[in-house]
């Protein structure tokens, strides 16, 4: 089946929905999503969305700007960060008007709490900057934006999985997707296409990310010659439930929770004397792993405790009900009475498809644009987060840059004619599907995936070194071979999730290879990228973004300077 729209949006998380609400003012919009729209991972966001409203204590967008630059270890592009922090207050007011039920202060203002790395007076002390809706902030915003799209003329295609983006030279023509319910391939012609397909935490064994966070569209874009930026920077959130990776929001520490080691010490006092448990995530994850390596895990084991027993029960019930329930359901622990066992969990991709501040995708390190192709949200890298994202800045990023991309596409569609996807693009996708269905190989997708994810976790997580990364890259090439040898039992067309899992695994393995290669070439430690063999940040040689390209010779790199406007790199002490 063939469709024609002005704008096509792949993904219905906050970035996709916010862009849709904007683009629909200028023309027809289709939103493709492999999940039902409100099941997007954005709905799992717990802790909050950052904006210097100053409702609870003095704050300013300038402090927010500084904290974001420093939190990102000075790799973030400061033009993008300034846009995000300056636009934050307007964004929250807009969301409030759209009906997001934010938690309130006693006098009725939007309530705010502390979060990692958010400070007043350029690092003097923690500040209350996170606007929240209990610990279901993402859910509240997702539903409000979805309802808004419902009032407009946005056409939703739920349970449609994008399989390819179609290019004609340097122009994007739209995308091809499978209707998961029927197996039918649909061609979506569009003047402008936005990739808003979210993160790819499923590259790692232990992750807070949803099953669907497999980075399909990054893999597709990379195959089409689009570079991927800063892929070595993957954030590990310090507090995943031990053994499961399910997230316990930083809001728990914002409300007074503390991290405790096997000796009963509040160890963050040693690593970040000023803001302690509210240091940025990269620092806390390294501190936890160091405590464990040096034998100070709980009972000498590989976890530490998050202790929120000192937080008032009323606050737990009102502001952290969801995570309290998670602890009871998954760990059998009442967190008001016992500490929670935690370990870092793969959480957020700082790297992704390179864009400018209006969502336009760059085809190279000089910023030349791919005509008609846009990206926003976690899959994109406008570099508002640099080498390490601060909590609450991702939800902000999705709505600020989603909106900007929506506006830019609205303008762009007036300047181009209709696109027409050719038959052979559709045939190529069908052939790939046939090849998986007809494969007689011996491998099982689930087994290959589990081994791959464990390998990435063992060799490329919180700490990295040349030896492990070199072995990892060698081993990953065998996974590419194993991928071709996977066969599936389901040969049908309706809801063939077994087939789709094989396709997703292909993208995961390709992204794992880019992450590993990017991590190997960056010979310094910065933000979430901690090299044991190069423990220092090296601004002289590495104050630049990595651009990874797919070539016949494998992954190759080019570099782009960091945009430094207001804050020069300095020592990162907390
Ligand atoms: C547990 C958890 C808690 C978090 N808490 C916070 C928080 O408190 N504050 C904060 O700022 N950030 C938080 N984050 C991060 C933040 O939620 C995400 O980075 C952000 O919501 C991503 O939004 P998105 O719109 O880019 O993508 P997502 O919300 O992930 O949506 C991706 C969309 O793409 C679609 N899709 C993907 N692949 C395809 C395909 N091949 N074809 C069609 N559709 C496709 C999916 O169906 C989905 O609709 C949290 C993340 C997690 C995992």
Coordinates of C-alpha atoms and ligand atoms in Angstrom, one line a residue:
X1 CA 0.0 0.0 0.0
X2 CA 1.2 3.5 -0.8
X3 CA 0.6 6.7 1.2
X4 CA 1.4 10.4 0.6
X5 CA 1.9 12.8 3.4
X6 CA 3.6 16.2 3.8
X7 CA 5.4 15.0 7.0
X8 CA 6.2 11.5 8.2
X9 CA 7.2 11.0 11.8
X10 CA 8.7 7.7 13.0
X11 CA 8.1 7.3 16.7
X12 CA 5.4 8.5 19.0
X13 CA 7.4 9.2 22.2
X14 CA 7.5 12.8 23.4
X15 CA 9.8 14.0 20.6
X16 CA 7.6 12.5 17.8
X17 CA 4.3 13.7 19.4
X18 CA 5.5 17.2 20.1
X19 CA 6.8 17.5 16.5
X20 CA 3.5 16.1 15.1
X21 CA 1.5 18.7 17.0
X22 CA 3.6 21.4 15.4
X23 CA 3.9 20.1 11.8
X24 CA 0.2 19.5 11.5
X25 CA -0.3 23.2 11.6
X26 CA 1.2 23.3 8.1
X27 CA 0.2 20.1 6.4
X28 CA -0.7 16.4 6.7
X29 CA 1.2 14.3 9.2
X30 CA 1.5 10.5 9.6
X31 CA 3.0 9.1 12.8
X32 CA 4.3 5.5 12.5
X33 CA 5.0 3.6 15.7
X34 CA 5.9 0.0 16.3
X35 CA 4.1 0.2 19.7
X36 CA 0.8 1.6 20.6
X37 CA 1.6 5.3 20.9
X38 CA 1.2 5.7 24.7
X39 CA 3.4 2.6 25.3
X40 CA 6.5 4.5 24.1
X41 CA 9.4 4.5 26.5
X42 CA 8.8 8.2 27.4
X43 CA 5.9 7.0 29.4
X44 CA 8.3 5.2 31.8
X45 CA 10.1 8.5 32.7
X46 CA 9.8 8.9 36.4
X47 CA 11.6 11.8 38.0
X48 CA 10.9 15.0 36.2
X49 CA 11.6 17.6 33.6
X50 CA 14.1 20.4 34.2
X51 CA 13.3 24.1 34.0
X52 CA 14.6 27.0 36.1
X53 CA 11.1 28.2 37.1
X54 CA 12.4 29.2 40.5
X55 CA 9.1 28.2 42.2
X56 CA 10.7 26.8 45.3
X57 CA 13.9 28.7 45.6
X58 CA 15.9 31.2 43.4
X59 CA 17.0 29.7 40.0
X60 CA 18.0 30.9 36.6
X61 CA 18.3 29.6 33.0
X62 CA 21.9 30.7 33.1
X63 CA 22.7 28.3 36.0
X64 CA 20.8 25.6 34.1
X65 CA 22.9 26.3 31.1
X66 CA 26.1 26.1 33.1
X67 CA 25.1 22.9 34.9
X68 CA 24.3 21.2 31.6
X69 CA 27.6 22.2 30.1
X70 CA 29.6 21.0 33.1
X71 CA 27.4 17.9 33.6
X72 CA 28.2 17.0 30.0
X73 CA 32.0 17.4 30.7
X74 CA 32.2 20.3 28.3
X75 CA 31.5 18.2 25.2
X76 CA 28.0 19.6 24.7
X77 CA 27.4 22.2 21.9
X78 CA 26.7 25.4 23.9
X79 CA 24.4 26.9 21.2
X80 CA 22.1 23.9 21.6
X81 CA 22.3 23.9 25.3
X82 CA 21.5 27.6 25.6
X83 CA 18.4 27.1 23.3
X84 CA 17.2 24.2 25.5
X85 CA 17.7 25.9 28.9
X86 CA 16.3 29.3 27.7
X87 CA 13.2 27.6 26.2
X88 CA 12.6 25.4 29.3
X89 CA 10.3 27.8 31.2
X90 CA 8.0 28.5 28.2
X91 CA 7.9 24.7 27.5
X92 CA 6.7 23.9 31.1
X93 CA 4.0 26.6 30.9
X94 CA 2.9 25.2 27.5
X95 CA 2.8 21.6 28.9
X96 CA 0.7 22.9 31.9
X97 CA -1.7 24.5 29.5
X98 CA -2.0 21.3 27.5
X99 CA -3.2 19.6 30.7
X100 CA -0.1 17.9 32.3
X101 CA -1.0 17.3 35.9
X102 CA 2.2 18.5 37.6
X103 CA 2.6 18.0 41.4
X104 CA 2.0 21.3 43.2
X105 CA 3.4 23.3 46.1
X106 CA 1.0 24.1 48.9
X107 CA 0.3 27.5 47.3
X108 CA -0.5 25.9 44.0
X109 CA 2.6 26.5 41.9
X110 CA 4.3 23.7 40.0
X111 CA 6.4 21.8 42.6
X112 CA 10.1 21.3 42.0
X113 CA 12.7 18.9 43.5
X114 CA 16.4 18.3 43.5
X115 CA 18.1 16.2 40.8
X116 CA 21.7 15.2 40.1
X117 CA 24.0 18.0 38.9
X118 CA 21.4 20.8 39.1
X119 CA 22.9 23.6 41.2
X120 CA 22.5 27.3 42.1
X121 CA 25.2 29.9 41.7
X122 CA 27.3 27.9 39.3
X123 CA 27.8 24.8 41.5
X124 CA 27.5 26.3 45.0
X125 CA 24.7 23.9 46.2
X126 CA 21.8 21.7 44.9
X127 CA 18.8 23.5 43.6
X128 CA 15.1 22.4 43.1
X129 CA 14.8 22.5 39.3
X130 CA 12.9 19.3 38.4
X131 CA 9.2 19.7 37.7
X132 CA 7.4 16.5 38.3
X133 CA 4.1 14.6 38.4
X134 CA 4.8 12.3 41.3
X135 CA 7.2 9.7 39.8
X136 CA 5.1 9.3 36.6
X137 CA 6.2 12.5 34.8
X138 CA 6.8 10.9 31.4
X139 CA 3.4 9.2 31.5
X140 CA 1.6 12.4 32.3
X141 CA 3.3 14.4 29.5
X142 CA 2.9 11.5 27.0
X143 CA -0.8 11.3 27.5
X144 CA -1.3 15.1 27.3
X145 CA 0.6 15.3 24.0
X146 CA -1.2 12.2 22.6
X147 CA -4.6 13.8 23.4
X148 CA -3.5 17.0 21.7
X149 CA -2.6 15.1 18.5
X150 CA -6.1 13.5 18.7
X151 CA -7.7 16.9 18.6
X152 CA -5.6 17.8 15.5
X153 CA -5.6 15.9 12.1
X154 CA -2.6 13.7 12.9
X155 CA -2.9 10.2 11.3
X156 CA -1.6 7.5 13.5
X157 CA -0.3 4.2 12.2
X158 CA 0.2 2.1 15.4
X159 CA 2.0 -1.2 15.3
X160 CA 3.8 -0.2 12.1
X161 CA 7.5 -0.9 12.2
X162 CA 9.8 1.1 10.0
X163 CA 12.1 -1.1 8.1
X164 CA 13.9 1.3 5.8
X165 CA 14.3 5.0 5.1
X166 CA 14.3 5.7 1.3
X167 CA 16.8 8.1 -0.2
X168 CA 17.2 9.6 -3.7
X169 CA 20.7 10.9 -3.7
X170 CA 20.8 13.5 -0.9
X171 CA 17.0 13.7 -0.6
X172 CA 14.9 11.6 1.8
X173 CA 11.7 10.4 0.2
X174 CA 10.0 8.8 3.2
X175 CA 10.1 5.3 4.7
X176 CA 8.9 1.7 4.3
X177 CA 7.1 0.0 7.2
X178 CA 5.5 -3.3 7.9
X179 CA 2.0 -3.4 9.3
X180 CA 2.7 -5.7 12.2
X181 CA -0.9 -7.0 12.3
X182 CA -0.9 -8.2 8.7
X183 CA 2.7 -8.3 7.5
X184 CA 1.9 -6.0 4.6
X185 CA 4.6 -3.6 3.5
X186 CA 3.5 0.1 3.2
X187 CA 5.4 2.8 1.4
X188 CA 5.1 6.2 3.1
X189 CA 6.0 9.0 0.8
X190 CA 6.7 12.3 2.6
X191 CA 8.3 15.6 1.8
X192 CA 9.8 15.7 5.3
X193 CA 10.6 12.7 7.5
X194 CA 11.4 12.9 11.2
X195 CA 13.2 10.1 13.0
X196 CA 12.0 10.1 16.6
X197 CA 12.6 6.5 17.4
X198 CA 14.1 6.8 20.9
X199 CA 17.0 5.1 22.6
X200 CA 18.9 1.8 22.2
X201 CA 19.6 0.6 25.8
X202 CA 18.9 -2.9 24.7
X203 CA 22.5 -3.1 23.4
X204 CA 23.4 -3.9 27.0
X205 CA 22.4 -6.8 29.2
X206 CA 21.3 -4.7 32.2
X207 CA 19.2 -1.7 31.2
X208 CA 16.4 0.5 32.3
X209 CA 15.1 0.7 28.7
X210 CA 12.0 -0.9 27.3
X211 CA 12.2 -4.0 25.2
X212 CA 11.4 -1.9 22.1
X213 CA 14.5 0.4 22.6
X214 CA 16.5 -1.3 19.9
X215 CA 17.7 1.7 17.9
X216 CA 16.3 0.4 14.6
X217 CA 16.2 3.8 12.9
X218 CA 19.8 4.6 13.8
X219 CA 20.9 1.3 12.2
X220 CA 18.8 2.2 9.2
X221 CA 20.2 5.7 8.9
X222 CA 23.8 4.4 9.3
X223 CA 23.2 1.9 6.5
X224 CA 22.1 4.9 4.3
X225 CA 25.3 6.7 4.8
X226 CA 24.2 9.0 7.6
X227 CA 27.0 9.3 10.3
X228 CA 26.4 8.6 14.0
X229 CA 27.8 11.1 16.4
X230 CA 29.4 10.6 19.8
X231 CA 28.4 6.9 20.1
X232 CA 31.0 6.2 22.8
X233 CA 29.0 8.1 25.3
X234 CA 26.4 5.9 26.8
X235 CA 25.0 6.7 30.2
X236 CA 24.8 4.2 33.1
X237 CA 22.3 5.3 35.7
X238 CA 23.6 4.6 39.2
X239 CA 20.5 3.1 40.6
X240 CA 19.0 0.2 38.8
X241 CA 17.4 -2.5 40.9
X242 CA 20.1 -5.1 41.5
X243 CA 19.9 -8.0 39.0
X244 CA 17.1 -6.4 37.0
X245 CA 18.2 -3.0 35.9
X246 CA 14.7 -1.5 36.5
X247 CA 15.2 2.2 37.3
X248 CA 14.9 3.8 40.7
X249 CA 14.6 7.5 39.8
X250 CA 17.3 10.0 40.9
X251 CA 14.3 11.8 42.5
X252 CA 14.7 9.3 45.4
X253 CA 18.0 10.9 46.2
X254 CA 16.5 14.3 45.4
X255 CA 14.0 13.7 48.2
X256 CA 16.8 12.7 50.6
X257 CA 17.9 9.1 49.7
X258 CA 21.5 8.2 50.2
X259 CA 23.9 5.7 48.8
X260 CA 25.6 3.4 51.4
X261 CA 28.4 0.9 50.9
X262 CA 29.2 -2.4 52.7
X263 CA 30.9 -0.5 55.6
X264 CA 27.8 1.5 56.2
X265 CA 29.5 4.7 54.8
X266 CA 27.8 7.4 52.7
X267 CA 30.6 7.0 50.2
X268 CA 29.6 9.9 47.9
X269 CA 30.9 12.3 50.5
X270 CA 34.4 11.2 49.4
X271 CA 33.8 11.6 45.6
X272 CA 31.7 14.8 45.5
X273 CA 32.0 16.6 48.8
X274 CA 29.7 19.5 47.8
X275 CA 26.7 17.8 46.3
X276 CA 27.3 14.2 47.4
X277 CA 24.5 11.8 46.2
X278 CA 23.3 14.5 43.8
X279 CA 26.5 14.4 41.7
X280 CA 26.1 13.7 37.9
X281 CA 25.3 10.1 37.0
X282 CA 28.7 9.3 35.4
X283 CA 30.5 10.2 38.5
X284 CA 28.2 8.2 40.8
X285 CA 28.2 5.1 38.6
X286 CA 32.0 5.1 38.6
X287 CA 32.0 5.6 42.4
X288 CA 29.7 2.6 42.9
X289 CA 31.8 0.4 40.7
X290 CA 35.0 1.5 42.5
X291 CA 33.5 0.8 45.9
X292 CA 32.5 -2.7 44.7
X293 CA 35.9 -3.4 43.0
X294 CA 37.7 -2.4 46.2
X295 CA 35.6 -4.8 48.2
X296 CA 33.1 -2.4 49.8
X297 CA 30.0 -3.7 48.2
X298 CA 27.2 -4.9 50.5
X299 CA 28.6 -8.0 52.2
X300 CA 31.5 -7.8 49.7
X301 CA 29.1 -8.5 46.9
X302 CA 28.5 -6.6 43.6
X303 CA 25.9 -4.0 44.8
X304 CA 25.4 -1.1 47.1
X305 CA 22.4 0.2 49.0
X306 CA 20.1 3.1 48.2
X307 CA 18.7 4.1 51.5
X308 CA 15.4 6.0 51.5
X309 CA 14.3 4.8 55.0
X310 CA 14.9 8.3 56.3
X311 CA 12.4 9.9 53.8
X312 CA 9.1 10.8 55.4
X313 CA 6.5 8.1 54.5
X314 CA 4.0 10.8 53.4
X315 CA 6.6 12.0 50.8
X316 CA 7.2 8.5 49.6
X317 CA 3.5 8.0 49.1
X318 CA 2.9 11.3 47.4
X319 CA 6.0 11.8 45.4
X320 CA 7.6 8.3 44.9
X321 CA 4.6 5.9 44.8
X322 CA 5.7 4.1 41.6
X323 CA 9.3 3.2 42.7
X324 CA 8.0 2.2 46.2
X325 CA 5.7 -0.3 44.4
X326 CA 8.6 -1.5 42.1
X327 CA 10.7 -2.4 45.2
X328 CA 7.8 -4.3 46.7
X329 CA 6.8 -6.1 43.5
X330 CA 10.3 -7.0 42.1
X331 CA 12.5 -7.2 45.2
X332 CA 10.0 -8.0 48.0
X333 CA 11.3 -4.9 49.9
X334 CA 9.4 -2.1 51.5
X335 CA 11.8 0.8 50.9
X336 CA 10.4 2.8 53.8
X337 CA 11.8 0.1 56.0
X338 CA 14.8 -1.5 54.3
X339 CA 17.5 -0.2 51.9
X340 CA 17.3 -1.0 48.2
X341 CA 20.1 -3.1 46.5
X342 CA 21.2 -1.2 43.4
X343 CA 23.8 -1.3 40.6
X344 CA 24.4 0.9 37.6
X345 CA 22.1 0.2 34.6
X346 CA 22.4 1.2 30.9
X347 CA 20.1 4.1 30.7
X348 CA 20.6 6.8 28.1
X349 CA 22.3 7.3 24.7
X350 CA 24.0 10.7 24.5
X351 CA 25.1 9.8 20.9
X352 CA 22.9 9.5 17.9
X353 CA 22.0 10.9 14.5
X354 CA 23.7 14.3 14.2
X355 CA 21.4 17.3 13.8
X356 CA 21.4 21.1 14.0
X357 CA 19.2 22.9 16.5
X358 CA 16.2 22.6 14.1
X359 CA 16.4 18.9 13.8
X360 CA 18.0 18.9 10.3
X361 CA 20.2 15.8 10.0
X362 CA 23.8 16.4 9.0
X363 CA 25.3 14.1 6.4
X364 CA 28.9 14.9 7.5
X365 CA 31.1 16.6 10.1
X366 CA 30.8 20.0 8.2
X367 CA 27.0 20.1 9.0
X368 CA 25.8 19.7 5.4
X369 CA 22.2 18.8 5.6
X370 CA 20.3 15.6 4.3
X371 CA 17.4 17.2 2.5
X372 CA 14.0 16.3 4.0
X373 CA 15.5 14.2 6.9
X374 CA 15.1 15.3 10.5
X375 CA 15.7 13.7 13.9
X376 CA 14.8 14.6 17.5
X377 CA 14.7 13.0 20.9
X378 CA 17.0 10.3 22.2
X379 CA 17.9 8.9 18.8
X380 CA 19.3 12.3 17.8
X381 CA 22.5 14.1 18.8
X382 CA 22.1 17.8 18.7
X383 CA 24.6 17.6 21.5
X384 CA 22.7 19.2 24.3
X385 CA 24.0 16.6 26.7
X386 CA 27.6 16.3 25.6
X387 CA 29.4 13.4 27.3
X388 CA 26.9 12.9 30.0
X389 CA 23.2 13.9 30.3
X390 CA 21.9 15.5 33.5
X391 CA 18.7 14.0 34.9
X392 CA 15.5 15.7 33.7
X393 CA 17.2 17.2 30.6
X394 CA 16.0 14.4 28.3
X395 CA 12.3 15.0 28.6
X396 CA 13.1 18.7 28.1
X397 CA 15.2 17.9 25.0
X398 CA 12.4 15.9 23.5
X399 CA 9.8 18.6 23.7
X400 CA 12.1 21.6 23.0
X401 CA 13.8 20.0 19.9
X402 CA 10.7 18.0 18.9
X403 CA 8.8 21.3 18.6
X404 CA 11.7 23.0 16.7
X405 CA 11.9 20.1 14.2
X406 CA 8.1 20.2 13.8
X407 CA 8.3 23.9 12.9
X408 CA 11.3 23.4 10.6
X409 CA 9.5 20.6 8.7
X410 CA 6.4 22.8 8.5
X411 CA 8.4 25.4 6.6
X412 CA 10.4 22.9 4.5
X413 CA 7.3 21.2 3.0
X414 CA 6.3 24.4 1.2
X415 CA 9.6 24.3 -0.7
X416 CA 9.6 20.8 -2.3
X417 CA 7.4 18.7 -4.5
X418 CA 5.8 15.3 -3.8
X419 CA 8.1 12.4 -3.4
X420 CA 7.7 9.0 -5.1
X421 CA 9.2 5.9 -3.7
X422 CA 10.2 3.4 -6.4
X423 CA 9.1 -0.2 -6.6
X424 CA 12.6 -1.6 -6.2
X425 CA 13.0 -0.1 -2.7
X426 CA 9.9 -2.0 -1.7
X427 CA 11.2 -5.2 -3.3
X428 CA 14.5 -5.0 -1.5
X429 CA 12.8 -4.8 1.9
X430 CA 10.6 -7.8 0.9
X431 CA 13.6 -9.8 -0.1
X432 CA 15.3 -9.2 3.2
X433 CA 12.2 -10.5 5.0
X434 CA 12.0 -13.5 2.8
X435 CA 15.7 -14.3 3.5
X436 CA 15.0 -14.4 7.3
X437 CA 11.8 -16.4 6.9
X438 CA 13.4 -19.0 4.5
X439 CA 16.7 -19.3 6.5
X440 CA 17.6 -22.8 7.5
X441 CA 20.3 -21.6 9.9
X442 CA 21.0 -23.2 13.2
X443 CA 21.1 -20.1 15.5
X444 CA 18.3 -18.9 17.7
X445 CA 17.8 -15.1 17.9
X446 CA 17.2 -15.1 21.7
X447 CA 20.5 -16.9 22.4
X448 CA 22.6 -14.7 20.1
X449 CA 21.0 -11.6 21.5
X450 CA 21.7 -12.6 25.1
X451 CA 25.3 -13.4 24.4
X452 CA 25.8 -10.2 22.5
X453 CA 24.3 -8.1 25.3
X454 CA 26.4 -9.8 28.0
X455 CA 29.5 -9.2 25.9
X456 CA 28.8 -5.5 25.6
X457 CA 28.1 -5.3 29.3
X458 CA 31.3 -7.0 30.2
X459 CA 33.6 -5.2 27.9
X460 CA 32.1 -1.8 27.2
X461 CA 30.1 -0.4 30.2
X462 CA 31.1 1.9 33.0
X463 CA 34.8 1.3 32.6
X464 CA 36.6 0.6 29.3
X465 CA 40.2 -0.2 28.2
X466 CA 42.0 -1.0 25.0
X467 CA 42.4 -4.7 25.6
X468 CA 38.7 -5.3 26.3
X469 CA 37.5 -3.1 23.5
X470 CA 39.8 -4.8 20.9
X471 CA 38.6 -8.2 21.9
X472 CA 35.0 -7.0 21.8
X473 CA 35.4 -5.7 18.3
X474 CA 36.9 -9.0 17.1
X475 CA 34.1 -10.9 18.8
X476 CA 31.4 -8.7 17.3
X477 CA 32.4 -9.6 13.8
X478 CA 31.5 -13.2 14.6
X479 CA 28.1 -12.0 15.7
X480 CA 27.5 -10.5 12.3
X481 CA 28.1 -13.9 10.8
X482 CA 25.9 -15.6 13.4
X483 CA 23.1 -13.2 12.6
X484 CA 23.0 -14.6 9.0
X485 CA 22.6 -18.1 10.4
X486 CA 19.5 -17.4 12.5
X487 CA 16.3 -19.2 11.5
X488 CA 12.8 -18.7 12.9
X489 CA 9.9 -21.0 13.4
X490 CA 7.1 -18.6 12.7
X491 CA 6.7 -18.4 8.9
X492 CA 3.4 -16.4 9.0
X493 CA 2.6 -12.8 8.3
X494 CA 0.3 -11.7 11.2
X495 CA 2.2 -10.5 14.3
X496 CA 5.4 -12.2 13.3
X497 CA 7.4 -10.8 16.2
X498 CA 10.0 -13.5 15.8
X499 CA 10.9 -12.0 12.4
X500 CA 10.9 -8.5 13.8
X501 CA 13.2 -9.5 16.6
X502 CA 15.8 -10.8 14.1
X503 CA 15.7 -7.4 12.3
X504 CA 16.0 -5.5 15.6
X505 CA 19.0 -7.7 16.6
X506 CA 20.7 -6.8 13.4
X507 CA 20.5 -3.1 14.3
X508 CA 21.6 -3.8 17.9
X509 CA 24.7 -5.6 16.7
X510 CA 25.5 -2.9 14.2
X511 CA 25.2 -0.2 16.9
X512 CA 27.2 -2.3 19.3
X513 CA 30.0 -2.3 16.8
X514 CA 29.8 1.5 16.3
X515 CA 29.8 2.1 20.1
X516 CA 32.8 -0.2 20.6
X517 CA 34.8 1.3 17.7
X518 CA 34.0 4.8 18.9
X519 CA 35.0 3.9 22.5
X520 CA 38.3 2.4 21.2
X521 CA 39.4 5.5 19.2
X522 CA 38.7 8.1 21.9
X523 CA 41.8 8.0 24.0
X524 CA 40.7 10.0 27.0
X525 CA 38.1 9.9 29.8
X526 CA 35.3 12.3 29.6
X527 CA 31.7 12.1 31.0
X528 CA 30.3 8.6 30.6
X529 CA 33.3 7.4 28.6
X530 CA 35.9 6.2 31.3
X531 CA 39.1 4.7 29.9
X532 CA 41.1 3.0 32.5
X533 CA 44.2 3.3 30.3
X534 CA 43.6 7.1 29.7
X535 CA 42.1 8.3 32.9
X536 CA 42.3 12.0 32.3
X537 CA 40.2 14.3 30.1
X538 CA 42.3 15.7 27.3
X539 CA 40.9 18.9 25.9
X540 CA 43.9 19.6 23.8
X541 CA 43.3 16.5 21.6
X542 CA 39.7 15.5 22.3
X543 CA 37.5 18.5 22.7
X544 CA 35.6 17.4 19.6
X545 CA 32.7 15.3 18.5
X546 CA 33.2 11.8 17.0
X547 CA 31.4 11.2 13.6
X548 CA 31.3 7.5 12.8
X549 CA 30.7 6.5 9.1
X550 CA 29.9 3.1 7.6
X551 CA 32.4 2.3 4.9
X552 CA 33.5 -0.9 3.0
X553 CA 36.6 -1.0 5.3
X554 CA 34.4 -0.9 8.4
X555 CA 33.6 2.0 10.8
X556 CA 35.7 5.1 10.1
X557 CA 35.9 8.4 11.9
X558 CA 35.9 12.1 11.3
X559 CA 35.6 14.9 13.9
X560 CA 33.7 18.1 14.5
X561 CA 34.8 20.9 16.9
X562 CA 32.6 21.5 20.0
X563 CA 30.6 24.7 20.0
X564 CA 31.9 26.7 22.9
X565 CA 30.2 30.1 23.4
X566 CA 29.9 31.0 27.1
X567 CA 31.7 28.5 29.4
X568 CA 35.3 27.5 28.8
X569 CA 36.3 24.0 29.9
X570 CA 37.3 23.8 33.5
X571 CA 38.0 21.2 36.1
X572 CA 34.8 19.3 36.9
X573 CA 34.6 19.2 40.7
X574 CA 31.4 18.8 42.7
Ligands
LIG1 C1 12.9 4.1 33.0 C2 13.3 5.5 32.4 C3 13.1 6.6 33.2 C4 13.4 7.9 32.7 N1 13.2 9.0 33.4 C5 13.5 10.2 32.9 C6 13.2 11.4 33.7 O1 12.6 11.4 34.7 N2 13.5 12.6 33.1 C7 14.1 12.7 31.9 O2 14.4 13.8 31.4 N3 14.4 11.6 31.2 C8 14.1 10.4 31.7 N4 14.4 9.2 30.9 C9 14.9 9.4 29.5 C10 13.7 9.8 28.6 O3 12.5 9.2 29.1 C11 13.9 9.3 27.2 O4 15.2 9.7 26.7 C12 12.9 10.0 26.3 O5 11.6 9.8 26.8 C13 13.0 9.5 24.9 O6 11.9 10.0 24.1 P1 11.8 9.8 22.6 O7 10.6 10.6 22.2 O8 13.1 10.2 22.0 O9 11.6 8.2 22.4 P2 10.7 7.1 23.0 O10 9.7 7.6 24.0 O11 11.6 6.0 23.4 O12 9.8 6.6 21.8 C14 10.3 5.9 20.7 C15 9.2 5.7 19.7 O13 9.8 5.2 18.5 C16 9.0 4.1 18.1 N5 9.9 3.3 17.3 C17 11.1 2.8 17.5 N6 11.6 2.1 16.5 C18 10.6 2.1 15.6 C19 10.5 1.5 14.3 N7 11.5 0.8 13.7 N8 9.3 1.7 13.6 C20 8.3 2.5 14.1 N9 8.4 3.1 15.3 C21 9.5 2.9 16.0 C22 8.4 3.5 19.3 O14 7.2 2.8 19.0 C23 8.2 4.7 20.2 O15 6.9 5.3 19.9 C24 14.0 8.0 31.4 C25 14.2 6.8 30.6 C26 13.9 5.6 31.2 C27 14.2 4.4 30.3

